[in-house]
XYZ file of C-alpha atoms in Angstrom:
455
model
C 0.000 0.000 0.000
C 1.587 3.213 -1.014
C 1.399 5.999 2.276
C -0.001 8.877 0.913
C -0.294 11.641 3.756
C -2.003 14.855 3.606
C -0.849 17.912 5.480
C -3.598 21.220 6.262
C -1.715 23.951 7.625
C -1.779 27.511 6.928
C 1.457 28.407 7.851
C 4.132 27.996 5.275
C 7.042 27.242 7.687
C 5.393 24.838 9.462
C 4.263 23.331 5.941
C 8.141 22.623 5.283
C 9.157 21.469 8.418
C 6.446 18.796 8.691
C 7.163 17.760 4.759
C 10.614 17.171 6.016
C 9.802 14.735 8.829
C 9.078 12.254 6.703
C 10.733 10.073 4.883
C 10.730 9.845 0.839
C 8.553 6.974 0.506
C 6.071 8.726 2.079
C 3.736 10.866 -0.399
C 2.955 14.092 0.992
C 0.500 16.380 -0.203
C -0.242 20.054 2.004
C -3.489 22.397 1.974
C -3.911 25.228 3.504
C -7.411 25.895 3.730
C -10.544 24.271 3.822
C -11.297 24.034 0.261
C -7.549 22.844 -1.049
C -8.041 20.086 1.833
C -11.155 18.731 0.026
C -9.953 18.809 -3.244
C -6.432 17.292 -1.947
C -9.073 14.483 -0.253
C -10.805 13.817 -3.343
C -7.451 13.432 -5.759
C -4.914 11.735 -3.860
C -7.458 9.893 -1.024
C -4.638 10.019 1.584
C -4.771 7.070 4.357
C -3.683 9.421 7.262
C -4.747 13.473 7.548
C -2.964 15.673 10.030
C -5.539 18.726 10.584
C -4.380 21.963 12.147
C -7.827 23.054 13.776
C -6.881 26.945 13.425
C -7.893 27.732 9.460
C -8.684 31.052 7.482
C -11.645 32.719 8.003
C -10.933 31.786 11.566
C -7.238 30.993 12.759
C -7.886 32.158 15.560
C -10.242 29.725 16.577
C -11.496 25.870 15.731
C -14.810 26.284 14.051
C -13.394 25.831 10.327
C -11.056 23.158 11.524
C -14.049 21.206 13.265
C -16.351 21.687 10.026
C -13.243 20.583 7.583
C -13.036 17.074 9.962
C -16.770 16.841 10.400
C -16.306 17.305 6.182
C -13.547 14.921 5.773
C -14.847 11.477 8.421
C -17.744 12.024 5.643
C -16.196 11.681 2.825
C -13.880 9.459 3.463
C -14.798 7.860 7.108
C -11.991 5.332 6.734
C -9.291 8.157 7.097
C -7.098 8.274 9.723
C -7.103 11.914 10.961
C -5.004 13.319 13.032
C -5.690 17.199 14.632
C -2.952 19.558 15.595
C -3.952 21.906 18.342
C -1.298 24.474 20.900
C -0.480 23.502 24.414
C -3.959 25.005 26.167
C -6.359 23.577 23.775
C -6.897 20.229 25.536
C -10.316 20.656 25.398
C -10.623 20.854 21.320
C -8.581 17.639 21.345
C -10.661 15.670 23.425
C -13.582 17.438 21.610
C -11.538 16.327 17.916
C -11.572 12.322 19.179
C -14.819 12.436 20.396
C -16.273 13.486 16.469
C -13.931 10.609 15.582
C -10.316 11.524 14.956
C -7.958 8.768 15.842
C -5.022 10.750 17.786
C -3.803 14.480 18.259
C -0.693 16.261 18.077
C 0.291 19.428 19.925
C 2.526 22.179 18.986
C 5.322 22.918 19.121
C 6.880 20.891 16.451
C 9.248 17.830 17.449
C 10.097 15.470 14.427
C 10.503 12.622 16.676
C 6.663 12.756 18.002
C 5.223 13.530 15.083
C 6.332 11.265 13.368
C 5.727 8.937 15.560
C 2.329 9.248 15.843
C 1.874 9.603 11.874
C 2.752 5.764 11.744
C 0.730 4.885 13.951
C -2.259 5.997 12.235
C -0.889 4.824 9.315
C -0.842 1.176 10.611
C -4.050 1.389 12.074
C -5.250 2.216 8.622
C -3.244 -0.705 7.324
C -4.683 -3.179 10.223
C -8.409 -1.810 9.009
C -7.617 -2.482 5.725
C -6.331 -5.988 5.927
C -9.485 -6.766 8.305
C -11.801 -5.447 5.589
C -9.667 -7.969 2.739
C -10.005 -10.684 5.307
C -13.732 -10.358 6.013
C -14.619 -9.824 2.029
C -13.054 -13.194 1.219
C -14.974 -16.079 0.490
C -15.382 -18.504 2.815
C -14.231 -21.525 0.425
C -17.232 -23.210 0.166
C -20.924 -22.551 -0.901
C -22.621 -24.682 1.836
C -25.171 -21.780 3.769
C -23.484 -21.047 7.392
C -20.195 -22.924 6.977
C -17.099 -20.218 7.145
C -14.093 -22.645 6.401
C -10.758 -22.044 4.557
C -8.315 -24.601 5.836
C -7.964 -27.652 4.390
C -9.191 -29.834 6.466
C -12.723 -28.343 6.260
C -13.101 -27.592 3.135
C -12.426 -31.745 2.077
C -15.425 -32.309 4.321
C -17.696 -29.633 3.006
C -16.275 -31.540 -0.620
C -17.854 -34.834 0.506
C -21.200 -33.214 1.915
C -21.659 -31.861 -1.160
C -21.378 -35.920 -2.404
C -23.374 -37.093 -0.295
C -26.155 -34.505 0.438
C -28.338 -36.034 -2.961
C -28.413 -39.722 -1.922
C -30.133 -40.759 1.155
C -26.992 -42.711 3.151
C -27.032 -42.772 6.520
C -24.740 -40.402 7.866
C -22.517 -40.237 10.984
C -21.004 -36.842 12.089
C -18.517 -36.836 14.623
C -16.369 -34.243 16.267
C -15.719 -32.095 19.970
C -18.456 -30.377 20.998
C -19.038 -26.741 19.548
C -17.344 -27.817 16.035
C -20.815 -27.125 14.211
C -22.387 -30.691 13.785
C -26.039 -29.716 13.295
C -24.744 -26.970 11.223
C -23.525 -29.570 8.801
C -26.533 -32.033 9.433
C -28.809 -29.137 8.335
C -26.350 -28.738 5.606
C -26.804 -31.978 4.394
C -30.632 -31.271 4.561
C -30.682 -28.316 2.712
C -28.103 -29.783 -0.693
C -30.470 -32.689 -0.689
C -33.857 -33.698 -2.871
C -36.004 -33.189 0.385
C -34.670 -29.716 1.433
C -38.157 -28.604 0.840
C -39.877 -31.365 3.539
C -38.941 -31.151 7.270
C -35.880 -31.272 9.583
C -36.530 -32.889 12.694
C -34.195 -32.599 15.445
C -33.530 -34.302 18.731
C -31.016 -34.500 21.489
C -30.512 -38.118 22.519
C -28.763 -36.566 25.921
C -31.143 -34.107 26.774
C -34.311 -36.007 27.069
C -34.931 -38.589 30.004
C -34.357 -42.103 28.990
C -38.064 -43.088 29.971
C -39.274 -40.231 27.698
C -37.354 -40.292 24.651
C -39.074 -43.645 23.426
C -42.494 -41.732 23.247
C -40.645 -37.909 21.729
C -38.916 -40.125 18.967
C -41.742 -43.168 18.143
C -44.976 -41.064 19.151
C -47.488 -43.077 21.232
C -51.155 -44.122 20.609
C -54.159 -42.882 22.975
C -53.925 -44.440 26.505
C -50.758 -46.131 26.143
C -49.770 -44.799 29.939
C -51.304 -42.766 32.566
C -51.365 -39.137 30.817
C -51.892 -39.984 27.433
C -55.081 -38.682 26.833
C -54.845 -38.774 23.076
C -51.677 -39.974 20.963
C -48.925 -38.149 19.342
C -46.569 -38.068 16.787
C -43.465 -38.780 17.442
C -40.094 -37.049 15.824
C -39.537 -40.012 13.308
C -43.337 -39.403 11.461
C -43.113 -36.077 11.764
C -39.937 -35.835 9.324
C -41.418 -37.896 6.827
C -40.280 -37.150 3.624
C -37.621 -35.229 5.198
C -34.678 -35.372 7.261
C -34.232 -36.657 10.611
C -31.339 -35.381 13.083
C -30.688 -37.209 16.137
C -27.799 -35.230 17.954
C -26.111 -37.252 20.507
C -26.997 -40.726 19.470
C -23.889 -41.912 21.829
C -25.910 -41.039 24.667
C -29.152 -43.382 23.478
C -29.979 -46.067 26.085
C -29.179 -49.085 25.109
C -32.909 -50.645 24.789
C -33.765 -47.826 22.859
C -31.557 -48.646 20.291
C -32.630 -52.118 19.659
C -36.572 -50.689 18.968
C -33.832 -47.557 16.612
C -32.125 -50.283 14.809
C -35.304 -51.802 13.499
C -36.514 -48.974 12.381
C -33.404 -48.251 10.753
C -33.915 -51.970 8.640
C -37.425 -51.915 7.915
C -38.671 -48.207 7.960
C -41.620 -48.336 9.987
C -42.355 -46.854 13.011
C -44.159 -48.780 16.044
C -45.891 -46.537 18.247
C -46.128 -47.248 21.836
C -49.386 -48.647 22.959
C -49.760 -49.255 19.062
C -49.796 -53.063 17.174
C -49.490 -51.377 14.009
C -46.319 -50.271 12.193
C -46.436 -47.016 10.210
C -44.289 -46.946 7.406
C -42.208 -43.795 7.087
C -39.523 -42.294 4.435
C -37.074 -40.355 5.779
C -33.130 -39.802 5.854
C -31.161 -40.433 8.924
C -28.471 -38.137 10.063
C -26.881 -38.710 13.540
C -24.026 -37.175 15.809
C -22.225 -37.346 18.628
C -19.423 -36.261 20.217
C -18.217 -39.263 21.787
C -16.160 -42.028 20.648
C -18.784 -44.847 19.387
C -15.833 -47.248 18.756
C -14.732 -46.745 22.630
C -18.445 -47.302 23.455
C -19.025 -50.554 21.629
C -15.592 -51.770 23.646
C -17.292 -50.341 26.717
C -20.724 -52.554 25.909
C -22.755 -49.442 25.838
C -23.489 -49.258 22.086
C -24.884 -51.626 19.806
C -21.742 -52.226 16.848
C -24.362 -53.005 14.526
C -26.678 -49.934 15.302
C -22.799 -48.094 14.596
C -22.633 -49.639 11.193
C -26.350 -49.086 10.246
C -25.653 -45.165 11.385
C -22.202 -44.865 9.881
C -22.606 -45.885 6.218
C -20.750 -42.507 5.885
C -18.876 -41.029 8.465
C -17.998 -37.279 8.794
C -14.920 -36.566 11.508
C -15.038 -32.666 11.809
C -11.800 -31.076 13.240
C -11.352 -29.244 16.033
C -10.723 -25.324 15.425
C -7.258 -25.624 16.638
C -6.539 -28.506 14.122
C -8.048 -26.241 10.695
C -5.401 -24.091 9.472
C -6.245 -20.802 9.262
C -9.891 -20.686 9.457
C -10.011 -19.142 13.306
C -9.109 -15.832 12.580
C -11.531 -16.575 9.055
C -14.513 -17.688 11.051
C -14.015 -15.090 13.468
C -13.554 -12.158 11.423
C -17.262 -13.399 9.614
C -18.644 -13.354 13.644
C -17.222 -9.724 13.920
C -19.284 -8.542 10.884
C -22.407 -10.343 11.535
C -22.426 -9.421 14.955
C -21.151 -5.919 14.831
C -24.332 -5.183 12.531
C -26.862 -7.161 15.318
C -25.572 -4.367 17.605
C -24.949 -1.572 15.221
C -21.045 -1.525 15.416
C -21.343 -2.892 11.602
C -16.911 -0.746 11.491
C -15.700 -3.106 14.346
C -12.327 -4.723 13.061
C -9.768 -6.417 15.042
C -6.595 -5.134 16.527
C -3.153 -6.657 15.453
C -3.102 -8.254 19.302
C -6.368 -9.428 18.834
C -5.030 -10.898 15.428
C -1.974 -12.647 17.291
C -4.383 -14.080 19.790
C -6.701 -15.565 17.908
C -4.572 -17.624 15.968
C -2.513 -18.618 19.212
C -5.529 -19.759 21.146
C -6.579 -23.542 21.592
C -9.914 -22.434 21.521
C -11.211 -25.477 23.722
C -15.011 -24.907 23.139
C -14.665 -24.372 19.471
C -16.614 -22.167 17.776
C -18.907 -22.197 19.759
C -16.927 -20.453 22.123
C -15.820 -18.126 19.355
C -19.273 -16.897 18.815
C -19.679 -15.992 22.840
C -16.296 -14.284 23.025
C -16.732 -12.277 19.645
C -19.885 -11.357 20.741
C -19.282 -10.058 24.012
C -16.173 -8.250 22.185
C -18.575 -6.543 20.122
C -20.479 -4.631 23.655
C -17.305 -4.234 25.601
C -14.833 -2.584 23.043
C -14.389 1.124 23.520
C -13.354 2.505 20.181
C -13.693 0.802 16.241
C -10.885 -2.011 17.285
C -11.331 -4.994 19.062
C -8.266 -6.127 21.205
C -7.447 -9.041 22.494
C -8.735 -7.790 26.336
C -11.812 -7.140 24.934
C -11.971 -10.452 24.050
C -10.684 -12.188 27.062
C -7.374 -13.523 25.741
C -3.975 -13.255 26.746
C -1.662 -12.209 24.554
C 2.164 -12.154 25.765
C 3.728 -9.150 24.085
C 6.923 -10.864 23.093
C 5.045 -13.246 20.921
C 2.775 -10.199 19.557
C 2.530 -10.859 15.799
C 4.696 -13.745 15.985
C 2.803 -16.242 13.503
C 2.069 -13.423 10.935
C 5.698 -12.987 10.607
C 6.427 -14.380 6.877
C 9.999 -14.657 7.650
C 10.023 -16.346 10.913
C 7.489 -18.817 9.145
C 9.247 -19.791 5.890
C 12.469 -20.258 7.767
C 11.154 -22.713 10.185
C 9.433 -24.865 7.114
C 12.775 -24.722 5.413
C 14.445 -25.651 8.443
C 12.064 -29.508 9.269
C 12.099 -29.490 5.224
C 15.918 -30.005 5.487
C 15.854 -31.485 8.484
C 13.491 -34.396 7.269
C 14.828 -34.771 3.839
C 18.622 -35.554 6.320
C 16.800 -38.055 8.432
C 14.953 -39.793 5.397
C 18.422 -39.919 3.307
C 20.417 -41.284 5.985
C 22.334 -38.056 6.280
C 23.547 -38.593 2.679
C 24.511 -35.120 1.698
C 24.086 -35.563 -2.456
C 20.896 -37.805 -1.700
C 18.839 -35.261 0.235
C 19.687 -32.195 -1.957
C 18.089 -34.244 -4.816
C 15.255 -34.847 -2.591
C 15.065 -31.490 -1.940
C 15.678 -30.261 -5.004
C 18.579 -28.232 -4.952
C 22.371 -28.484 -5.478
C 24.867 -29.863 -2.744
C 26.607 -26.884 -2.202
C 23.421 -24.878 -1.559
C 22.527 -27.544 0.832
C 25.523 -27.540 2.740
C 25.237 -23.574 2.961
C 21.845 -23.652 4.285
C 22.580 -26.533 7.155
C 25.662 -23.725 8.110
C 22.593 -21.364 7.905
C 20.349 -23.027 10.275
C 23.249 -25.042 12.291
C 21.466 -27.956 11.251
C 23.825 -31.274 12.285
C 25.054 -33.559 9.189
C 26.899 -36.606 9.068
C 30.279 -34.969 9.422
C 29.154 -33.115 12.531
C 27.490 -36.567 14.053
C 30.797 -38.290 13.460
């Protein structure tokens, strides 16, 4: 991004002096009134504006340099200005930030703190504008409400997309908060009966000696209370789709009565001698080991290969490359707009953070920290505080460092093509491609031990 910097100042001295503050790769355009200013705006569209409050008609006072900012935040609200006021006008500064200009400067002139405080707006600027790149990206795949751009997801959103017109049985597996149902609805939606119902039940959440009648229905006077019968889940997504979330948890004589459904497609009612035939498509998940549980006798291994004609094993978010800081700059922009902060963007600690974090409840405890983020943060950046996590300033922008991260897959590049040849010099270049000598000089590089040195 080329700096482009506009200076408004109506004194000619101080016009050159702050021109030569700044370095030569820095484009610097100067006004000295009002209208210049605007037309300077409109031509060069500088990232950063420093704004000297006291203009003609009135340099004696703020009015023209409070309509110019009121003037320029309009135009261009993603401009980073910066006002310029003398020693005893504290109160116009604090007056300046609160209309929304991102730092102020006070006469007289030091080269040091000016400049200073120019770069900083200019790599807030350059923050805002990587978080708006970031958040206009697509998401990788065209499945409705799955933000993914790592690998890993992305080959599972490939085989939903497979699957979703055929009616298999499918098995979704994964840590709780990974977005199961997301994906189960998913399924529902790509598929021939996205138009018929999606029933949904929680095999956990319901008490064992009710969850026979919610998913089967019963028939009029089948217990004390039943006063008329009902429906259960299973008839009630005929034609459609039916999602039962936490299947691990199913009691075990529920999932005999499950498994012959599952073979004949009929539902028995209880109380009720007659099966009713129903056609629907069975997706289940859980976020339990079912292999561990058919070991542990508290699964049925054939009920886990009637479920698990497909299986779908979604990744944590600390195991998908890339797609934290992806899902959670989409959270940022659909939240900020449920609370009107639709400018909220993250800070470069937040950034750092993000990406660091293990993020043990997934996304689902993305969407509760982004979202509280979006209430408690004071200005248009989210930091990491605001979003309750730590971030150790030594390590601040530590995986966005391009260097730091090409060096270190160079270095277990080298280091595995060594191991895999034996330590035979000539043999792992040609693995890696490259000439001995250049080998040799990047082992020196990276004090990487060869043969010679393990002899």
């Amino acid at each position: 991004m080329t700096r482009r910097l506009l200076i408004v100042e109506d004194d000619p001295g101080l016009q050159s002096q702050m021109r030569w503050c700044f370095s030569e790769d820095l484009e610097v355009n100067v006004a000295s009134d009002r209208d210049t200013a605007i037309a300077a705006l409109r031509r060069t569209e500088p990232q950063v504006v420093t704004l000297d409050l006291g203009l003609p008609p009135d340099p004696g006072g703020a009015t023209e340099g409070f309509g110019l900012l009121e003037e320029i935040l309009h135009l261009a609200p993603q401009t980073k200005v910066i006002v310029v006021t003398g020693r005893e006008d504290k109160e116009n500064a604090v007056k300046a930030i609160g209309m929304g200009a991102c730092d102020f400067y006070q006469k007289p002139l030091d080269a040091d703190i000016l400049t200073f405080v120019v770069n900083r707006a200019f790599r807030i600027a350059e923050l805002e504008q990587e978080n708006h790149y970031l958040s206009q990206q697509p998401n990788g795949t065209n499945i409705k409400g799955i933000v993914a751009a790592s690998p890993q997801m992305l080959s599972i959103c490939r085989t939903l997309e497979k699957i979703a017109p055929t009616d298999v049985t499918t098995l979704i597996t994964g840590e709780t908060g990974t977005g199961k149902e997301l994906l189960a609805r998913a399924l529902h939606d790509l598929s021939p009966r996205a138009g018929k119902p999606f029933a949904a039940i929680n095999c956990a959440a319901i008490p064992e000696n009710l969850l026979e009648s919610e998913l089967f229905g019963f028939e009029k006077g089948a217990f004390t209370g039943a006063t008329q019968g009902k429906k259960g889940k299973i008839e009630h997504a005929n034609g459609g789709t039916l999602f039962l979330d936490e299947i691990g948890d199913m009691p075990m004589p529920l999932q005999a009565k499950l498994l012959r459904f599952l073979q004949e497609r009929v539902v028995d009612r209880v109380g009720s001698v007659n099966p009713i035939p129903v056609d629907v498509r069975v997706v289940c998940a859980t976020h339990r080991d079912v292999r561990q549980l058919i070991a542990d006798g508290l699964f049925r291994e054939d009920l886990y290969y009637r479920i698990s004609e497909i299986t779908l094993e979604v990744p944590a978010l600390r195991e998908r490359d890339g797609d934290a800081l992806v899902i959670a700059q989409s959270l940022l922009k659909t939240l900020g707009k449920q609370v009107e902060r639709p400018n909220l963007s993250f800070s470069e600690d937040a950034i750092s953070a993000i990406g660091r974090y293990e993020w043990p409840g997934n996304v689902r405890e993305m969407i509760n920290k982004v979202k509280r983020a979006t209430i408690m943060a004071d200005g248009k950046r989210v930091s990491a505080r605001d979003l309750e996590l730590d971030t150790p300033a030594s390590d601040s922008g530590h995986h966005l460092n391009l260097r730091q991260v090409r060096e270190q897959a160079e270095r277990q590049a080298i280091e595995t093509a060594l191991q895999t040849s034996a330590y035979n010099m000539a043999q792992a270049a040609r693995l890696l491609g490259i000439t001995r000598p250049t080998l040799y000089n990047l082992t020196d590089k990276y004090r990487i031990r060869t043969t010679s040195d393990a002899s």
